[in-house]
Coordinates of N, CA and C in Angstrom, one line a residue:
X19 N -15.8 -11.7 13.7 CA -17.3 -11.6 13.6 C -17.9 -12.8 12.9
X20 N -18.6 -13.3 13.1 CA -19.4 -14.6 12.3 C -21.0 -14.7 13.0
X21 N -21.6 -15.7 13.8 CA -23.1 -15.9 13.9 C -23.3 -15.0 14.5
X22 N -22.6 -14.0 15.3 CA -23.2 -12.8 15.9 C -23.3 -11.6 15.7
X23 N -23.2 -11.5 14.3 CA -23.0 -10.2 12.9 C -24.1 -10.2 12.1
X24 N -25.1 -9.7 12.0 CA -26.1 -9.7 11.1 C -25.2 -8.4 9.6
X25 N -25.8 -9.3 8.2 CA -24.6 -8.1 7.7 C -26.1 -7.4 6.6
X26 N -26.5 -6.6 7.6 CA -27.6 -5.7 7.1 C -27.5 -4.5 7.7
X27 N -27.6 -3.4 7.1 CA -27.1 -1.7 7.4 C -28.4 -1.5 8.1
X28 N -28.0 -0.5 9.2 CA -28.8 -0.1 9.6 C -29.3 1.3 8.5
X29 N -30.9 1.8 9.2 CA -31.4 2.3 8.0 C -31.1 3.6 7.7
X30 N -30.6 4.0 6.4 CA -29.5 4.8 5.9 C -29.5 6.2 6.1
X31 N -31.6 6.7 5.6 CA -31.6 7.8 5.9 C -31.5 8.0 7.2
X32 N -31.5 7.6 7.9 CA -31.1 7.9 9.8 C -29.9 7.7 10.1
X33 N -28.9 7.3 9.6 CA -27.5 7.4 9.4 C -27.2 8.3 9.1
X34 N -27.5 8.6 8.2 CA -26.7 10.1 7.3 C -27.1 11.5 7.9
X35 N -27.9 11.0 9.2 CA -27.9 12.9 10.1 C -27.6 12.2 11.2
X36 N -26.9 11.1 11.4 CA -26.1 10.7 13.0 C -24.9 11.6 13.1
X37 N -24.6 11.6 14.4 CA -23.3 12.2 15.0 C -22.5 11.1 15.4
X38 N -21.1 11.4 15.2 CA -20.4 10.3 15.6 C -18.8 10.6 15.3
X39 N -18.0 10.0 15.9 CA -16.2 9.6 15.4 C -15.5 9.0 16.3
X40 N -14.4 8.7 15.8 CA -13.3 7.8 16.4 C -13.0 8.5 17.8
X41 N -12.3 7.4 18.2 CA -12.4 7.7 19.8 C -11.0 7.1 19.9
X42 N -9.9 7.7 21.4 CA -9.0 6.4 21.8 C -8.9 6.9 22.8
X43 N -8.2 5.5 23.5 CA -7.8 5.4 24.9 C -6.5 6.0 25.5
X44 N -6.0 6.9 25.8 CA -4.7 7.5 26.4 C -4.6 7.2 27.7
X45 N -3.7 6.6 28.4 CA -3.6 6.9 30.0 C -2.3 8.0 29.9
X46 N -2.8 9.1 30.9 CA -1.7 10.1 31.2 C -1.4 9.9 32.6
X47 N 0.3 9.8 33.1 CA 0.3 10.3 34.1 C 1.4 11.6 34.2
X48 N 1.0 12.3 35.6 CA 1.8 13.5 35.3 C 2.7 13.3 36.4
X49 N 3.6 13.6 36.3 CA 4.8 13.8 37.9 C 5.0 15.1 38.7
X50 N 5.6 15.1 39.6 CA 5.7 15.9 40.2 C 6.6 17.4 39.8
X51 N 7.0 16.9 38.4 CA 8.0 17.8 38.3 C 7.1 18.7 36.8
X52 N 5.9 18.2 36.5 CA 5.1 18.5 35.8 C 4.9 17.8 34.5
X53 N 6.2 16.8 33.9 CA 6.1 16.5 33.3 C 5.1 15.3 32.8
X54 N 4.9 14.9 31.8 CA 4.0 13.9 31.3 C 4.3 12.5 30.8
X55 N 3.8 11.5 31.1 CA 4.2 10.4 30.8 C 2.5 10.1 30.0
X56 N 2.4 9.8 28.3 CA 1.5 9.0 28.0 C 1.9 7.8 27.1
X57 N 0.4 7.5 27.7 CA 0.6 5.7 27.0 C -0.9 5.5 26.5
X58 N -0.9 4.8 25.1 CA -2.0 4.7 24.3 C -2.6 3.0 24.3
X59 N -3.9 3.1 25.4 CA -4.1 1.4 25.9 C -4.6 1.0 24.7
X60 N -4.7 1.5 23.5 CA -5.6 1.1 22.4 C -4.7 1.4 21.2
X61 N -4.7 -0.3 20.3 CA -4.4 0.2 19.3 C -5.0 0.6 18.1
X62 N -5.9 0.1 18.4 CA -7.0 0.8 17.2 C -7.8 1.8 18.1
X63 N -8.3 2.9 16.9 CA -9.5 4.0 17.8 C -10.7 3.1 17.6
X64 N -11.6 3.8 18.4 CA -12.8 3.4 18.8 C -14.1 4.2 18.3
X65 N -14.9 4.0 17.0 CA -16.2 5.1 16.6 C -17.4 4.6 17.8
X66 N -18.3 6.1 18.2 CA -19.1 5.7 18.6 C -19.9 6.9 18.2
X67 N -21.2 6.1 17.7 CA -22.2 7.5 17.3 C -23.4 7.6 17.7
X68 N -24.6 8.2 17.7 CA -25.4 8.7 18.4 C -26.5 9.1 16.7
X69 N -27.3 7.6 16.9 CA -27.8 7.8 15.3 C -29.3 8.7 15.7
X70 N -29.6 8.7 17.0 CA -30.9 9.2 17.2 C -30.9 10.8 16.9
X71 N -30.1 11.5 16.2 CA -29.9 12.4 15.4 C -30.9 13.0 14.4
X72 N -30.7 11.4 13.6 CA -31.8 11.2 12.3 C -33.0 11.0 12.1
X73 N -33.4 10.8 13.3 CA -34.7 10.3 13.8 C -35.7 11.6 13.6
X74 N -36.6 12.0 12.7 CA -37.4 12.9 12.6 C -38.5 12.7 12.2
X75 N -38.9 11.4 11.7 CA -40.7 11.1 12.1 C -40.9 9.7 12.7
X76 N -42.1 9.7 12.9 CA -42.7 8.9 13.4 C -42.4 7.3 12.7
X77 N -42.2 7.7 11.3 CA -42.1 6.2 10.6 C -40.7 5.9 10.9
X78 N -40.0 6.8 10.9 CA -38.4 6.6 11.0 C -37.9 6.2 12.4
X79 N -38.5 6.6 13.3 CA -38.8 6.3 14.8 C -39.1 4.5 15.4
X80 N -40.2 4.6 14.3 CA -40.7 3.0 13.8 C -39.6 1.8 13.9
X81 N -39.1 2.2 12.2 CA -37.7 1.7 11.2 C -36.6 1.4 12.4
X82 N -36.1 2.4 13.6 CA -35.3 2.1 13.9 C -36.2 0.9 15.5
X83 N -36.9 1.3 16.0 CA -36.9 0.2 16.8 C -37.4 -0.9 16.7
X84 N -37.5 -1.3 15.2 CA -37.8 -2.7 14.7 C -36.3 -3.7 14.4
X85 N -36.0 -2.2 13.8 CA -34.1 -3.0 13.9 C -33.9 -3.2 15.3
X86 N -33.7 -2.3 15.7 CA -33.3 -2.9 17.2 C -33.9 -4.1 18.3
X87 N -35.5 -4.4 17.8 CA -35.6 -5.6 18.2 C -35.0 -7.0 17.4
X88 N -34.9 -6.6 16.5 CA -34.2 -7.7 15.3 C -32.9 -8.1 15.8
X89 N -32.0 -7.3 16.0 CA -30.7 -6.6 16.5 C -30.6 -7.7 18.3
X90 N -32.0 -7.6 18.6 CA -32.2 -7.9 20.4 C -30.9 -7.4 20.8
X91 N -31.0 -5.7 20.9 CA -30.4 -5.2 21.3 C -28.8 -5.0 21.0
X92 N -27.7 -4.9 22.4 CA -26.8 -5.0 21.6 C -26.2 -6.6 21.2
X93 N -27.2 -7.5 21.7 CA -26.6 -8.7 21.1 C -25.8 -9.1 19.7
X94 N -26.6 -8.4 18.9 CA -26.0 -8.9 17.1 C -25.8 -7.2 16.6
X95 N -24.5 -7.4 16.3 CA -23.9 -6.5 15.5 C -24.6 -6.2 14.3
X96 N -24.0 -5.2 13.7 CA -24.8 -4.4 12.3 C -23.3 -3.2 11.2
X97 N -24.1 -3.7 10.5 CA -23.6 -2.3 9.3 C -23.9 -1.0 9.7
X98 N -23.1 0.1 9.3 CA -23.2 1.4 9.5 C -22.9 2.3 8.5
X99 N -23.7 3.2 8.3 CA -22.7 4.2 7.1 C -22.4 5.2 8.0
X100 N -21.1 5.3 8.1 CA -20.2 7.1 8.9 C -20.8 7.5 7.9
X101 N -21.4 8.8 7.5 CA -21.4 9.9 6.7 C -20.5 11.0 6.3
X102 N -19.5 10.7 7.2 CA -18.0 11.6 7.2 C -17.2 11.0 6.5
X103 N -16.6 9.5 6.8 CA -15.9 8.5 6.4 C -16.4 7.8 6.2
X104 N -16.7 7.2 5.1 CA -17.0 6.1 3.9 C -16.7 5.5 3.0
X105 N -15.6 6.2 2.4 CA -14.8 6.1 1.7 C -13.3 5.7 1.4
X106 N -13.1 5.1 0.5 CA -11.4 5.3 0.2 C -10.6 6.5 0.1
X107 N -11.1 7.7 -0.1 CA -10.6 8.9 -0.1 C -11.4 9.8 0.3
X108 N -11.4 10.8 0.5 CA -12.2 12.3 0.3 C -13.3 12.1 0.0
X109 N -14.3 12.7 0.8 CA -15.6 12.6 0.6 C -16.2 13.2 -0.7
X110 N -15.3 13.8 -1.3 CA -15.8 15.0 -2.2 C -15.2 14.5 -3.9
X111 N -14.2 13.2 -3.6 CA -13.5 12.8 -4.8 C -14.4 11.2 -5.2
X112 N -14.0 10.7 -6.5 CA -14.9 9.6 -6.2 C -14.0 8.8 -6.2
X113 N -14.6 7.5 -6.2 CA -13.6 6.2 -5.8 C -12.8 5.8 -6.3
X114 N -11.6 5.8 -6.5 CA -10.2 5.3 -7.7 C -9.7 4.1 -6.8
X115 N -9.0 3.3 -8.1 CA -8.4 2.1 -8.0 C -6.8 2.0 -7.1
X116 N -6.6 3.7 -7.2 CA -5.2 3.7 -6.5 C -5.5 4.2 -5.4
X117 N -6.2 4.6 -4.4 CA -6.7 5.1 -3.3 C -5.8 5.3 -2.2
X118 N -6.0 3.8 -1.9 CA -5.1 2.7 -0.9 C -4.1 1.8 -1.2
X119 N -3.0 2.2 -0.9 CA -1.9 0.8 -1.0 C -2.7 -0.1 0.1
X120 N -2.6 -1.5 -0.3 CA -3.2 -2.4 0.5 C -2.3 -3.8 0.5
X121 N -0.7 -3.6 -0.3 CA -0.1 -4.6 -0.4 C 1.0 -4.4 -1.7
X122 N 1.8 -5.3 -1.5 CA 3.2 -4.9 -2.7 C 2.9 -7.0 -3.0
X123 N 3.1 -6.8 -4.0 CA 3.3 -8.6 -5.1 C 4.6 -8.8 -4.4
X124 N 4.6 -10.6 -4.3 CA 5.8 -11.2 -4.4 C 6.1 -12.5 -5.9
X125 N 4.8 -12.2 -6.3 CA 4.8 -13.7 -7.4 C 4.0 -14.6 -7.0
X126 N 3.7 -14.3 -5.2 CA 2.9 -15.8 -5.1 C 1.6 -15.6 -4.1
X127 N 1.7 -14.4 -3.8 CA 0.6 -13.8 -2.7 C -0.8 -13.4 -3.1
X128 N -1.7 -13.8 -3.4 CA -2.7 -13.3 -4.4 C -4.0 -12.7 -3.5
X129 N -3.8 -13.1 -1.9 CA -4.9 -12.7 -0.8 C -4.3 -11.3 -0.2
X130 N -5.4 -10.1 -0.1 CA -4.9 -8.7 0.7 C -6.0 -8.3 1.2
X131 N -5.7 -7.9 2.3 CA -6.8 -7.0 3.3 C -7.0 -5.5 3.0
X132 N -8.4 -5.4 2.5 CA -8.5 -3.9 2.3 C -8.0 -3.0 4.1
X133 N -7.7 -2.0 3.7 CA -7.2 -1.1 4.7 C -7.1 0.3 4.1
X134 N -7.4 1.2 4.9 CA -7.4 2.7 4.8 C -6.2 3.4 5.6
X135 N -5.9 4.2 5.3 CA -4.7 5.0 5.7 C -5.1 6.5 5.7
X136 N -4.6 6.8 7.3 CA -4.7 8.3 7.5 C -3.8 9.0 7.9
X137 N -3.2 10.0 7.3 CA -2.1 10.6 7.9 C -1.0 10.4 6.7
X138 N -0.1 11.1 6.8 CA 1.4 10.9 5.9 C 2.5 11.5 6.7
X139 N 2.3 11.9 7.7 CA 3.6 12.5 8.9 C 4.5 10.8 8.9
X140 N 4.7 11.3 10.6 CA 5.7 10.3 11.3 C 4.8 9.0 11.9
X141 N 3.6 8.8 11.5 CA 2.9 8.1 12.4 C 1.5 7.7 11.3
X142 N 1.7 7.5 10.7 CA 0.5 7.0 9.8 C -0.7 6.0 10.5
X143 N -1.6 6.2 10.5 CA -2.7 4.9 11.2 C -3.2 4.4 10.1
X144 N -2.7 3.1 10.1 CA -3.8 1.7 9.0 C -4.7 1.1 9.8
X145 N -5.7 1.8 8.9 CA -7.3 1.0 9.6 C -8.2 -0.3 8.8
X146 N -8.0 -1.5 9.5 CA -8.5 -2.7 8.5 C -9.9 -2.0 8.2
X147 N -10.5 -2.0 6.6 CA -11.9 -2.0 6.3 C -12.3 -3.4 6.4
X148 N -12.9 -3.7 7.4 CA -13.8 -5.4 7.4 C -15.5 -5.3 6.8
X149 N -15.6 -4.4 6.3 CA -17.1 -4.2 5.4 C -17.3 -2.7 4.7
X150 N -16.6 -3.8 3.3 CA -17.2 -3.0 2.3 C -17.9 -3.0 1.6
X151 N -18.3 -2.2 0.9 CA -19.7 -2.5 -0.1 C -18.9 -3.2 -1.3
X152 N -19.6 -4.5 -1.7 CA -18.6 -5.4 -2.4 C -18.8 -4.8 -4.3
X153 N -19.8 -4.0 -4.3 CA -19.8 -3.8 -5.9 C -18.9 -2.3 -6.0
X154 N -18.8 -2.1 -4.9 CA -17.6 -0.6 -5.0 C -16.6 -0.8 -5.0
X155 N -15.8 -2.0 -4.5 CA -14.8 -2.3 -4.8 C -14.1 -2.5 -6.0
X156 N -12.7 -1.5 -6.1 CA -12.1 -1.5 -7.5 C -10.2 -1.8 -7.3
X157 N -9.6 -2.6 -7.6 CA -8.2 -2.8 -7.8 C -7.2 -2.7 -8.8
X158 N -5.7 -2.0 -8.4 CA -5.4 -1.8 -9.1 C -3.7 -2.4 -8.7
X159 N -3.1 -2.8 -10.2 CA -1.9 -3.6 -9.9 C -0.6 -2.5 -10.6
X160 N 0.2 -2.3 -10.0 CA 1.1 -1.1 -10.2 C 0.8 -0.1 -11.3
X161 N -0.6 0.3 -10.2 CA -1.0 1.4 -11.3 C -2.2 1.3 -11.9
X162 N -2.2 -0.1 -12.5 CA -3.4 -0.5 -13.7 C -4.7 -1.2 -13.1
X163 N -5.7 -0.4 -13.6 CA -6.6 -1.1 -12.8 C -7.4 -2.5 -13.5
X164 N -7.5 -3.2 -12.7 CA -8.3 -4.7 -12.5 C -9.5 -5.0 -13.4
X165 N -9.8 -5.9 -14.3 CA -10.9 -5.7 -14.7 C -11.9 -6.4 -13.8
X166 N -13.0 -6.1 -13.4 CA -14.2 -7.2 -12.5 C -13.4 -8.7 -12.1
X167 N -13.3 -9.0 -13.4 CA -13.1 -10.6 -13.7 C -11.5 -11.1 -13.1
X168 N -10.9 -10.0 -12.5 CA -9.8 -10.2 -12.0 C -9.5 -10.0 -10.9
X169 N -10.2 -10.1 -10.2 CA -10.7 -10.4 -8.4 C -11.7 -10.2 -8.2
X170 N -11.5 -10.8 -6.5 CA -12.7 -11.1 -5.9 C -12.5 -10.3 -4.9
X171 N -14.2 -9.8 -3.9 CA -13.8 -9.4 -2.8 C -15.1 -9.9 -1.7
X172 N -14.4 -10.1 -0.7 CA -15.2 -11.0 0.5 C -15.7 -9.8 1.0
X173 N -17.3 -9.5 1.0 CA -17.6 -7.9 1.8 C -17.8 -8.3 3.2
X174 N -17.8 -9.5 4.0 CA -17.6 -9.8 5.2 C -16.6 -9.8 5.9
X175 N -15.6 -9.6 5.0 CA -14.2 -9.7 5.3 C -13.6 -8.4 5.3
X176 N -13.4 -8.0 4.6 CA -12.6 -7.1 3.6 C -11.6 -7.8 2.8
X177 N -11.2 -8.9 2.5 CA -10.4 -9.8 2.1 C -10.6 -9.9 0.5
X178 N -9.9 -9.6 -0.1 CA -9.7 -9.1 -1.7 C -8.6 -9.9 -2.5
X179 N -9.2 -11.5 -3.2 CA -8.2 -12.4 -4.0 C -8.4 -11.9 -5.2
X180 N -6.9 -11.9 -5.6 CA -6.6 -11.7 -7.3 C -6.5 -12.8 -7.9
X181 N -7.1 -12.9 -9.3 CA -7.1 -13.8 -10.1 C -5.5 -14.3 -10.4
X182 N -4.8 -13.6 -10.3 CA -3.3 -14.0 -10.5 C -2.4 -13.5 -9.7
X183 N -1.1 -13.6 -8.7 CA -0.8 -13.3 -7.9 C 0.3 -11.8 -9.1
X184 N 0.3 -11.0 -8.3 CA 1.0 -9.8 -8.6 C 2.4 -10.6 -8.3
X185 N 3.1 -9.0 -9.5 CA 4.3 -10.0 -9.6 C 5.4 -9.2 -8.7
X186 N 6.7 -9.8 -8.3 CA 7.2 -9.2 -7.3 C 7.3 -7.7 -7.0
X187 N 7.0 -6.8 -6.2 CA 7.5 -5.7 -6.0 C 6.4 -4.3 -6.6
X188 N 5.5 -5.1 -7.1 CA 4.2 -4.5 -7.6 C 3.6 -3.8 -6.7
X189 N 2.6 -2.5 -6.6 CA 2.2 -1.9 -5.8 C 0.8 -2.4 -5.5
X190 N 0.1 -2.8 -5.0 CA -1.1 -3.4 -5.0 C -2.2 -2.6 -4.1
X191 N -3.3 -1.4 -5.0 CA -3.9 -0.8 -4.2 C -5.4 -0.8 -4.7
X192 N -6.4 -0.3 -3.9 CA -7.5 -0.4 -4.0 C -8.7 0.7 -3.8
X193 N -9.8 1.0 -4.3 CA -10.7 1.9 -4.0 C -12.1 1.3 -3.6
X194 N -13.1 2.0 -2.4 CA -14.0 1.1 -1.7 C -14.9 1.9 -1.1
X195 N -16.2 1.9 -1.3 CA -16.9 2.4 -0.3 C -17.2 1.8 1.2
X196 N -17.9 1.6 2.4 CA -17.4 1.1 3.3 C -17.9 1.3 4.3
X197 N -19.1 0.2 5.3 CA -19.8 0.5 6.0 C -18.9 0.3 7.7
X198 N -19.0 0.5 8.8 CA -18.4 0.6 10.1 C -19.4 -0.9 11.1
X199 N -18.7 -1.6 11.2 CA -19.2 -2.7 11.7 C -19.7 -2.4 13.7
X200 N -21.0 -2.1 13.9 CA -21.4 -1.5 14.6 C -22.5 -2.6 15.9
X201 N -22.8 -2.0 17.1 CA -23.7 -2.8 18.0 C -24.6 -1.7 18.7
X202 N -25.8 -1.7 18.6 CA -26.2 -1.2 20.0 C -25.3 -1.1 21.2
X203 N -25.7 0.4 21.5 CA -24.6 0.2 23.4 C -25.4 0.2 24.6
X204 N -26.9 -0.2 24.3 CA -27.9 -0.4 25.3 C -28.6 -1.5 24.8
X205 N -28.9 -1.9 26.2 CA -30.3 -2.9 25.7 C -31.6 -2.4 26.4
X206 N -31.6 -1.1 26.5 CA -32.8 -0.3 26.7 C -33.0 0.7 25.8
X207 N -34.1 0.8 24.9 CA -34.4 2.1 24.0 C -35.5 2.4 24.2
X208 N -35.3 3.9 25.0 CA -36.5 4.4 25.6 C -37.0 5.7 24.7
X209 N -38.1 5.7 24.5 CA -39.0 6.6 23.7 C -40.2 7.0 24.3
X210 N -40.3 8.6 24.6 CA -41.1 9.7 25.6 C -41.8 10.3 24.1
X211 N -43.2 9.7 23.8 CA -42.9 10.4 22.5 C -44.0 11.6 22.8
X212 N -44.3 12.0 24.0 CA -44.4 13.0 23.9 C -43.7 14.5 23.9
X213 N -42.3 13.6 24.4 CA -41.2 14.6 24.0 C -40.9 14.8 22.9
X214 N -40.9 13.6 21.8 CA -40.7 13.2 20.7 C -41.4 14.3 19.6
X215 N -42.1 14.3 20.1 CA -43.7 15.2 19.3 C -43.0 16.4 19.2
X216 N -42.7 16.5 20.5 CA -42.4 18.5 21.0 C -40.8 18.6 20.5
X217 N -40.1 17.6 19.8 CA -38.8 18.3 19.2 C -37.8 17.5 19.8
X218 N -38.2 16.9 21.1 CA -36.8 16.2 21.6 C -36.3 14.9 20.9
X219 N -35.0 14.7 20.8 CA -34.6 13.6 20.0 C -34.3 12.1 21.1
X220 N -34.3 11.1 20.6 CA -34.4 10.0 21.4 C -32.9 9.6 21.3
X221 N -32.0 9.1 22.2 CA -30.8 9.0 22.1 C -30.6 7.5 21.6
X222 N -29.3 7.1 20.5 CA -29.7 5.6 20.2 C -28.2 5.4 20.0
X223 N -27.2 5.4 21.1 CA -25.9 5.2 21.3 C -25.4 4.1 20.1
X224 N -24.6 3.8 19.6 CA -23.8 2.4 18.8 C -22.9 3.2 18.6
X225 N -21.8 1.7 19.0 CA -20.3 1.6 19.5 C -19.6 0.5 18.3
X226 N -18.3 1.0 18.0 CA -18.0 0.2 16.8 C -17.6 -0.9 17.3
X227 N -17.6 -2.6 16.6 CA -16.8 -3.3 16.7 C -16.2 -3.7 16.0
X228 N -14.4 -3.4 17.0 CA -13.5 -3.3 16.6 C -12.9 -5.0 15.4
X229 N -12.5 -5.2 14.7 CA -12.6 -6.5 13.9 C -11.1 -7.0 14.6

């Protein structure tokens, strides 16, 4: 992502009553003997949500198709808040320094990519965070958490340098709030606001992009 990322959220209260989640690509085929052969063409999932949800007045109606001419559609990417997932943990816990493993010290490695993890079975999915909210970010070095002054974090990135390289074998994890790097999926936004009036909601597709 770079000149064609604007890194400005889209607007919040109309996020936080969007619909939306991860998606993936499976090809199945079946045989003749009934059995199943699948194959997963994606390795990362895919969010897509449907913010025109949140859309309930006129001003907010406004708000969003001024972004989206700013936006000129889906040309320039944007910030998103999932309202489900935003977090380093549980929606319901608050943000800790041990959240996420995001890396083990060797003595000389001091750069790590925030990342989230789901699952603890056979199959765990690591999902790069590439935009977090950079004053939520908190780290912690086997165990102990980081003071401010003891790293940095790129919120364009997700890229998190420590002031001193962890020492070998160290567990190196992190806590983060966390926006979904997002595009318009049209470059038509059509608004009937006579429907609008009478209750109907205006549809306002965005599709994640993937980092």
């Amino acid at each position: 992502m770079g000149a064609d990322f604007h890194e400005v959220r889209f607007p919040l209260d109309v996020a936080l009553r969007g619909s939306g989640g991860p998606g993936r690509m499976t090809e199945i085929v079946t045989l003749a003997s009934g059995r199943e052969h699948r194959n997963s063409r994606w390795a990362d999932s895919r969010r897509r949500y449907d913010a025109g949800l949140g859309i309930r007045t006129l001003d907010a109606l406004h708000a969003v198709l001024a972004f989206f001419e700013e936006r000129r559609g889906r040309l320039y990417g944007f910030r998103y808040r999932d309202r489900v997932d935003s977090r380093s943990g549980p929606p319901s816990r608050p943000v800790s320094a041990t959240d996420q493993a995001i890396g083990t010290g060797d003595g000389a490695t001091r750069s790590f990519q925030l990342a989230k993890t789901y699952g603890s079975g056979p199959l765990p999915y690591r999902r790069t965070i590439a935009k977090p909210v950079t004053e939520s970010v908190t780290v912690a070095v086997a165990g102990l958490a980081l003071p401010p002054a003891g790293f940095a974090c790129d919120g364009t990135t997700g890229r998190v340098t420590l002031a001193a390289a962890p020492p070998a074998g160290a567990a190196v994890t992190a806590g983060f709030l966390f926006d979904v790097p997002v595009r318009f999926d049209t470059d038509d936004l059509t608004v009937d606001l006579s429907a609008f009036t009478a209750g109907e909601i205006p549809k306002v597709p965005l599709v994640e992009i993937v980092p």
